[in-house]
Short mmCIF file of C-alpha atoms and ligand atoms in Angstrom, two decimals:
data_model
loop_
_atom_site.label_atom_id
_atom_site.label_comp_id
_atom_site.label_asym_id
_atom_site.label_seq_id
_atom_site.Cartn_x
_atom_site.Cartn_y
_atom_site.Cartn_z
CA UNK T 29 -0.09 -0.03 0.04
CA UNK T 30 1.44 3.42 -0.81
CA UNK T 31 1.01 6.62 0.97
CA UNK T 32 -1.19 9.11 -0.69
CA UNK T 33 -0.45 12.35 1.14
CA UNK T 34 -1.78 14.47 -1.60
CA UNK T 35 -5.25 12.89 -1.46
CA UNK T 36 -7.38 15.30 0.64
CA UNK T 37 -10.66 13.45 -0.08
CA UNK T 38 -11.13 9.94 1.03
CA UNK T 39 -11.82 7.46 -1.72
CA UNK T 40 -13.57 5.09 0.65
CA UNK T 41 -15.62 6.18 3.77
CA UNK T 42 -17.21 3.84 6.29
CA UNK T 43 -19.72 4.89 8.99
CA UNK T 44 -20.94 3.16 12.11
CA UNK T 45 -24.35 4.73 12.12
CA UNK T 46 -24.79 4.77 15.89
CA UNK T 47 -27.01 6.64 18.26
CA UNK T 48 -30.57 6.06 16.78
CA UNK T 49 -31.82 4.68 20.16
CA UNK T 50 -30.55 7.39 22.23
CA UNK T 51 -31.84 10.09 19.80
CA UNK T 52 -35.22 8.51 20.32
CA UNK T 53 -35.00 8.28 24.09
CA UNK T 54 -34.14 12.03 24.30
CA UNK T 55 -37.54 12.59 22.71
CA UNK T 56 -39.31 10.07 24.96
CA UNK T 57 -40.10 7.97 21.85
CA UNK T 58 -39.45 4.24 21.15
CA UNK T 59 -36.04 3.25 19.70
CA UNK T 60 -37.64 2.40 16.45
CA UNK T 61 -38.56 5.98 15.97
CA UNK T 62 -34.81 6.82 16.06
CA UNK T 63 -34.12 4.13 13.35
CA UNK T 64 -36.73 5.64 11.32
CA UNK T 65 -35.28 9.24 11.68
CA UNK T 66 -31.76 7.77 10.75
CA UNK T 67 -32.89 7.12 7.20
CA UNK T 68 -32.76 10.73 6.37
CA UNK T 69 -29.12 10.80 7.56
CA UNK T 70 -28.39 7.90 5.17
CA UNK T 71 -29.76 9.88 2.30
CA UNK T 72 -27.66 12.89 3.40
CA UNK T 73 -24.54 10.75 3.45
CA UNK T 74 -25.23 9.21 -0.06
CA UNK T 75 -25.75 12.73 -1.47
CA UNK T 76 -22.68 14.09 0.17
CA UNK T 77 -20.51 11.25 -1.22
CA UNK T 78 -22.02 11.72 -4.81
CA UNK T 79 -21.28 15.51 -4.56
CA UNK T 80 -17.76 14.88 -3.29
CA UNK T 81 -16.87 12.18 -5.79
CA UNK T 82 -16.15 9.61 -3.10
CA UNK T 83 -15.90 6.23 -4.70
CA UNK T 84 -17.21 4.03 -1.92
CA UNK T 85 -19.44 4.56 1.03
CA UNK T 86 -19.80 1.51 3.57
CA UNK T 87 -22.49 1.78 6.13
CA UNK T 88 -22.91 -0.32 9.15
CA UNK T 89 -26.64 -0.95 9.23
CA UNK T 90 -26.98 -4.27 11.23
CA UNK T 91 -24.20 -6.15 13.04
CA UNK T 92 -24.03 -9.89 13.49
CA UNK T 93 -24.46 -9.11 17.21
CA UNK T 94 -27.56 -7.02 16.73
CA UNK T 95 -29.69 -10.27 16.55
CA UNK T 96 -29.48 -10.20 20.30
CA UNK T 97 -31.62 -7.09 20.51
CA UNK T 98 -35.36 -7.40 21.61
CA UNK T 99 -37.25 -9.24 18.94
CA UNK T 100 -39.57 -6.39 18.48
CA UNK T 101 -36.66 -4.18 17.48
CA UNK T 102 -35.09 -6.62 15.33
CA UNK T 103 -38.29 -7.13 13.35
CA UNK T 104 -38.97 -3.48 13.04
CA UNK T 105 -35.52 -3.02 11.61
CA UNK T 106 -36.13 -5.83 9.08
CA UNK T 107 -39.49 -4.13 8.09
CA UNK T 108 -37.53 -0.91 7.66
CA UNK T 109 -34.82 -2.43 5.48
CA UNK T 110 -37.47 -4.06 3.28
CA UNK T 111 -39.40 -0.77 2.91
CA UNK T 112 -36.31 1.27 2.30
CA UNK T 113 -35.24 -0.98 -0.56
CA UNK T 114 -38.62 -0.61 -2.16
CA UNK T 115 -38.60 3.30 -1.69
CA UNK T 116 -35.04 4.17 -2.38
CA UNK T 117 -33.67 1.85 -5.07
CA UNK T 118 -35.23 3.64 -8.02
CA UNK T 119 -33.68 6.98 -7.10
CA UNK T 120 -30.20 5.49 -6.15
CA UNK T 121 -30.19 3.66 -9.63
CA UNK T 122 -31.15 6.98 -11.26
CA UNK T 123 -28.13 8.72 -9.52
CA UNK T 124 -25.74 5.89 -10.66
CA UNK T 125 -25.23 4.22 -7.38
CA UNK T 126 -24.17 0.64 -7.26
CA UNK T 127 -25.67 -0.99 -4.01
CA UNK T 128 -24.09 -3.94 -2.38
CA UNK T 129 -25.22 -5.70 0.74
CA UNK T 130 -22.29 -7.19 2.55
CA UNK T 131 -22.51 -9.74 5.21
CA UNK T 132 -24.02 -13.17 5.71
CA UNK T 133 -27.19 -12.50 3.89
CA UNK T 134 -28.45 -16.13 4.15
CA UNK T 135 -29.75 -15.30 7.57
CA UNK T 136 -32.47 -13.01 6.25
CA UNK T 137 -36.05 -14.01 5.47
CA UNK T 138 -36.31 -15.04 1.77
CA UNK T 139 -38.35 -11.95 0.94
CA UNK T 140 -35.77 -9.57 2.21
CA UNK T 141 -32.81 -11.64 0.85
CA UNK T 142 -34.54 -11.51 -2.64
CA UNK T 143 -35.03 -7.72 -2.39
CA UNK T 144 -31.39 -7.38 -1.51
CA UNK T 145 -30.34 -9.50 -4.42
CA UNK T 146 -32.65 -7.69 -6.79
CA UNK T 147 -31.28 -4.34 -5.70
CA UNK T 148 -27.72 -5.50 -6.21
CA UNK T 149 -28.44 -6.97 -9.65
CA UNK T 150 -30.30 -3.98 -10.89
CA UNK T 151 -27.58 -1.44 -9.93
CA UNK T 152 -24.49 -3.67 -10.73
CA UNK T 153 -23.62 -1.60 -13.68
CA UNK T 154 -23.55 1.84 -11.95
CA UNK T 155 -20.29 3.61 -11.33
CA UNK T 156 -21.12 6.91 -9.60
CA UNK T 157 -20.79 5.57 -6.08
CA UNK T 158 -20.35 2.19 -4.44
CA UNK T 159 -22.94 2.01 -1.70
CA UNK T 160 -21.98 -1.00 0.68
CA UNK T 161 -24.68 -1.72 3.23
CA UNK T 162 -23.20 -4.06 5.95
CA UNK T 163 -25.90 -6.21 7.13
CA UNK T 164 -25.53 -9.25 9.47
CA UNK T 165 -21.93 -8.21 9.01
CA UNK T 166 -19.08 -8.84 11.43
CA UNK T 167 -15.37 -8.27 10.86
CA UNK T 168 -14.45 -11.51 12.34
CA UNK T 169 -16.91 -13.27 9.99
CA UNK T 170 -15.32 -11.57 7.00
CA UNK T 171 -11.80 -12.63 7.91
CA UNK T 172 -13.09 -16.26 8.70
CA UNK T 173 -14.84 -16.39 5.45
CA UNK T 174 -11.74 -15.16 3.61
CA UNK T 175 -9.66 -17.75 5.10
CA UNK T 176 -12.26 -20.47 4.15
CA UNK T 177 -12.50 -19.35 0.74
CA UNK T 178 -8.73 -19.17 0.21
CA UNK T 179 -8.36 -22.61 1.74
CA UNK T 180 -10.95 -23.90 -0.63
CA UNK T 181 -9.20 -22.45 -3.57
CA UNK T 182 -5.85 -23.99 -2.57
CA UNK T 183 -7.50 -27.38 -2.05
CA UNK T 184 -8.77 -27.08 -5.62
CA UNK T 185 -5.13 -26.68 -6.59
CA UNK T 186 -5.47 -23.01 -7.61
CA UNK T 187 -2.44 -22.16 -5.56
CA UNK T 188 -0.42 -23.75 -2.68
CA UNK T 189 -1.44 -23.47 0.88
CA UNK T 190 1.94 -21.78 1.66
CA UNK T 191 0.93 -19.09 -0.85
CA UNK T 192 -1.95 -17.77 1.34
CA UNK T 193 -0.38 -14.51 2.32
CA UNK T 194 -1.91 -11.07 3.26
CA UNK T 195 -2.36 -10.07 -0.33
CA UNK T 196 -4.06 -13.42 -1.27
CA UNK T 197 -6.22 -13.28 1.81
CA UNK T 198 -7.18 -9.73 1.12
CA UNK T 199 -8.68 -10.72 -2.23
CA UNK T 200 -11.16 -12.82 -0.45
CA UNK T 201 -12.32 -10.27 1.95
CA UNK T 202 -15.51 -8.13 1.30
CA UNK T 203 -14.84 -4.94 -0.39
CA UNK T 204 -11.51 -6.04 -1.88
CA UNK T 205 -12.39 -4.69 -5.33
CA UNK T 206 -12.90 -1.29 -3.90
CA UNK T 207 -10.39 1.35 -2.88
CA UNK T 208 -8.66 0.88 0.41
CA UNK T 209 -10.72 2.26 3.48
CA UNK T 210 -9.45 5.82 4.01
CA UNK T 211 -11.80 7.05 6.69
CA UNK T 212 -13.84 5.40 9.42
CA UNK T 213 -16.50 7.56 11.04
CA UNK T 214 -18.45 6.40 14.26
CA UNK T 215 -21.21 8.68 15.34
CA UNK T 216 -23.07 8.44 18.65
CA UNK T 217 -20.03 8.92 20.99
CA UNK T 218 -18.80 5.43 21.58
CA UNK T 219 -15.06 4.97 20.80
CA UNK T 220 -15.07 1.49 19.55
CA UNK T 221 -15.17 -0.67 16.54
CA UNK T 222 -17.83 -3.03 17.40
CA UNK T 223 -16.79 -5.80 15.09
CA UNK T 224 -17.04 -3.62 11.99
CA UNK T 225 -14.36 -3.78 9.22
CA UNK T 226 -11.40 -5.38 11.33
CA UNK T 227 -9.39 -6.28 8.26
CA UNK T 228 -9.96 -3.08 6.18
CA UNK T 229 -9.43 -0.80 9.19
CA UNK T 230 -5.69 -1.42 9.41
CA UNK T 231 -4.53 1.90 8.07
CA UNK T 232 -7.88 3.77 7.97
CA UNK T 233 -8.07 7.19 9.77
CA UNK T 234 -10.61 7.09 12.71
CA UNK T 235 -13.04 9.80 13.50
CA UNK T 236 -15.32 9.70 16.38
CA UNK T 237 -18.20 12.09 16.95
CA UNK T 238 -20.79 12.63 19.73
CA UNK T 239 -23.32 13.52 17.17
CA UNK T 240 -26.08 11.00 17.08
CA UNK T 241 -26.77 9.38 13.78
CA UNK T 242 -30.17 11.04 13.14
CA UNK T 243 -28.61 14.41 13.57
CA UNK T 244 -25.89 13.89 11.01
CA UNK T 245 -26.10 16.10 7.99
CA UNK T 246 -23.92 17.04 5.10
CA UNK T 247 -22.30 19.91 7.15
CA UNK T 248 -21.33 17.51 9.90
CA UNK T 249 -19.79 15.13 7.34
CA UNK T 250 -17.92 17.96 5.85
CA UNK T 251 -16.36 18.81 9.28
CA UNK T 252 -15.22 15.07 9.31
CA UNK T 253 -13.68 15.37 5.99
CA UNK T 254 -11.92 18.66 6.78
CA UNK T 255 -10.31 16.92 9.86
CA UNK T 256 -9.38 14.09 7.49
CA UNK T 257 -7.80 16.50 5.12
CA UNK T 258 -5.52 17.87 7.86
CA UNK T 259 -3.99 14.49 8.76
CA UNK T 260 -0.73 13.13 7.58
CA UNK T 261 -0.89 9.53 6.68
CA UNK T 262 2.59 8.06 7.28
CA UNK T 263 2.04 4.25 6.82
CA UNK T 264 5.05 3.59 9.13
CA UNK T 265 7.37 5.97 7.56
CA UNK T 266 8.54 9.41 9.12
CA UNK T 267 7.01 12.67 8.76
CA UNK T 268 10.24 13.78 6.66
CA UNK T 269 9.94 10.88 4.31
CA UNK T 270 6.27 11.55 3.69
CA UNK T 271 6.92 15.28 2.95
CA UNK T 272 9.85 14.43 0.67
C1 IPE B 308 -27.49 2.16 15.54
O1 IPE B 308 -28.25 2.97 16.63
C2 IPE B 308 -28.44 1.41 14.63
C3 IPE B 308 -28.27 -0.16 14.76
C4 IPE B 308 -27.47 -0.73 15.51
C5 IPE B 308 -29.26 -0.76 14.05
P1 IPE B 308 -28.40 2.23 17.97
O2 IPE B 308 -29.85 1.43 17.84
O3 IPE B 308 -27.22 1.35 18.38
O4 IPE B 308 -28.57 3.50 19.01
P2 IPE B 308 -28.06 3.63 20.55
O5 IPE B 308 -26.68 3.19 20.49
O6 IPE B 308 -28.91 2.60 21.34
O7 IPE B 308 -28.25 4.92 20.73
C1 IPE B 309 -22.79 -0.96 15.99
O1 IPE B 309 -23.47 -0.40 16.97
C2 IPE B 309 -23.68 -1.60 14.84
C3 IPE B 309 -24.28 -0.64 13.95
C4 IPE B 309 -24.21 0.59 14.09
C5 IPE B 309 -25.12 -1.24 13.00
P1 IPE B 309 -23.99 -0.94 18.24
O2 IPE B 309 -24.87 -0.10 18.91
O3 IPE B 309 -24.69 -2.40 17.94
O4 IPE B 309 -22.65 -1.23 18.95
P2 IPE B 309 -22.38 -1.47 20.47
O5 IPE B 309 -23.44 -2.44 20.99
O6 IPE B 309 -22.41 -0.14 21.12
O7 IPE B 309 -20.99 -1.99 20.52
MG1 MG B 310 -25.78 1.61 19.42
#
């Protein structure tokens, strides 16, 4: 991986969209009210990335651990995903957005799974923005899956087991065909990764904000990008080396 100190705009932005529940609680409303409100921020983020020419936006919508939430919240989220796909795909497609759902999709109800596949197929030729929606995603799942796929390819004789190195394994991780992750944002005030893009995060810049996800708008995202633009990415080298 080479340093790109000249690049002031991230090519690949990932967001842990956290804080919906607390946003709703502040308003004495049920948690699902916050999830609904969060959809506006998703639209803001997509529009922002299209305007800034960001190649990839990866959103954490549902983690592999989120199944542990109360069943009513889980089913409300599933309903919301289904409706959001039905409502938003036309416009996203019209704006040249390529949608990909990343995660273990087999766990979803057949109807939702089919909608996800349909949206991916329909938008597969688009190039304005890669919108990756992580659902039933876990960073450890991603790495374990990559290891399994690499081992399967090796046992088919495609390469030797001893040739499974970082580069080879990387090729089997989710989002390997997209630019490296430049900026990782978490809203909602927690400073943890919560099993999001563990492999991809290796040299990403991390940005944490207390702003709750439903309150995020394009101005807030612009502040994060301004912060990113001021950083020096050294990739292990010295500041002098990077400047020279
Ligand atoms: C993030 O908001 C959305 C999902 C995990 C689906 P939360 O629902 O985690 O909101 P808080 O963290 O409880 O405020
Ligand atoms: C991470 O948020 C998952 C998503 C935003 C989809 P959580 O709210 O589930 O994470 P924890 O529980 O605070 O670690
Ligand atoms: Mg949360």
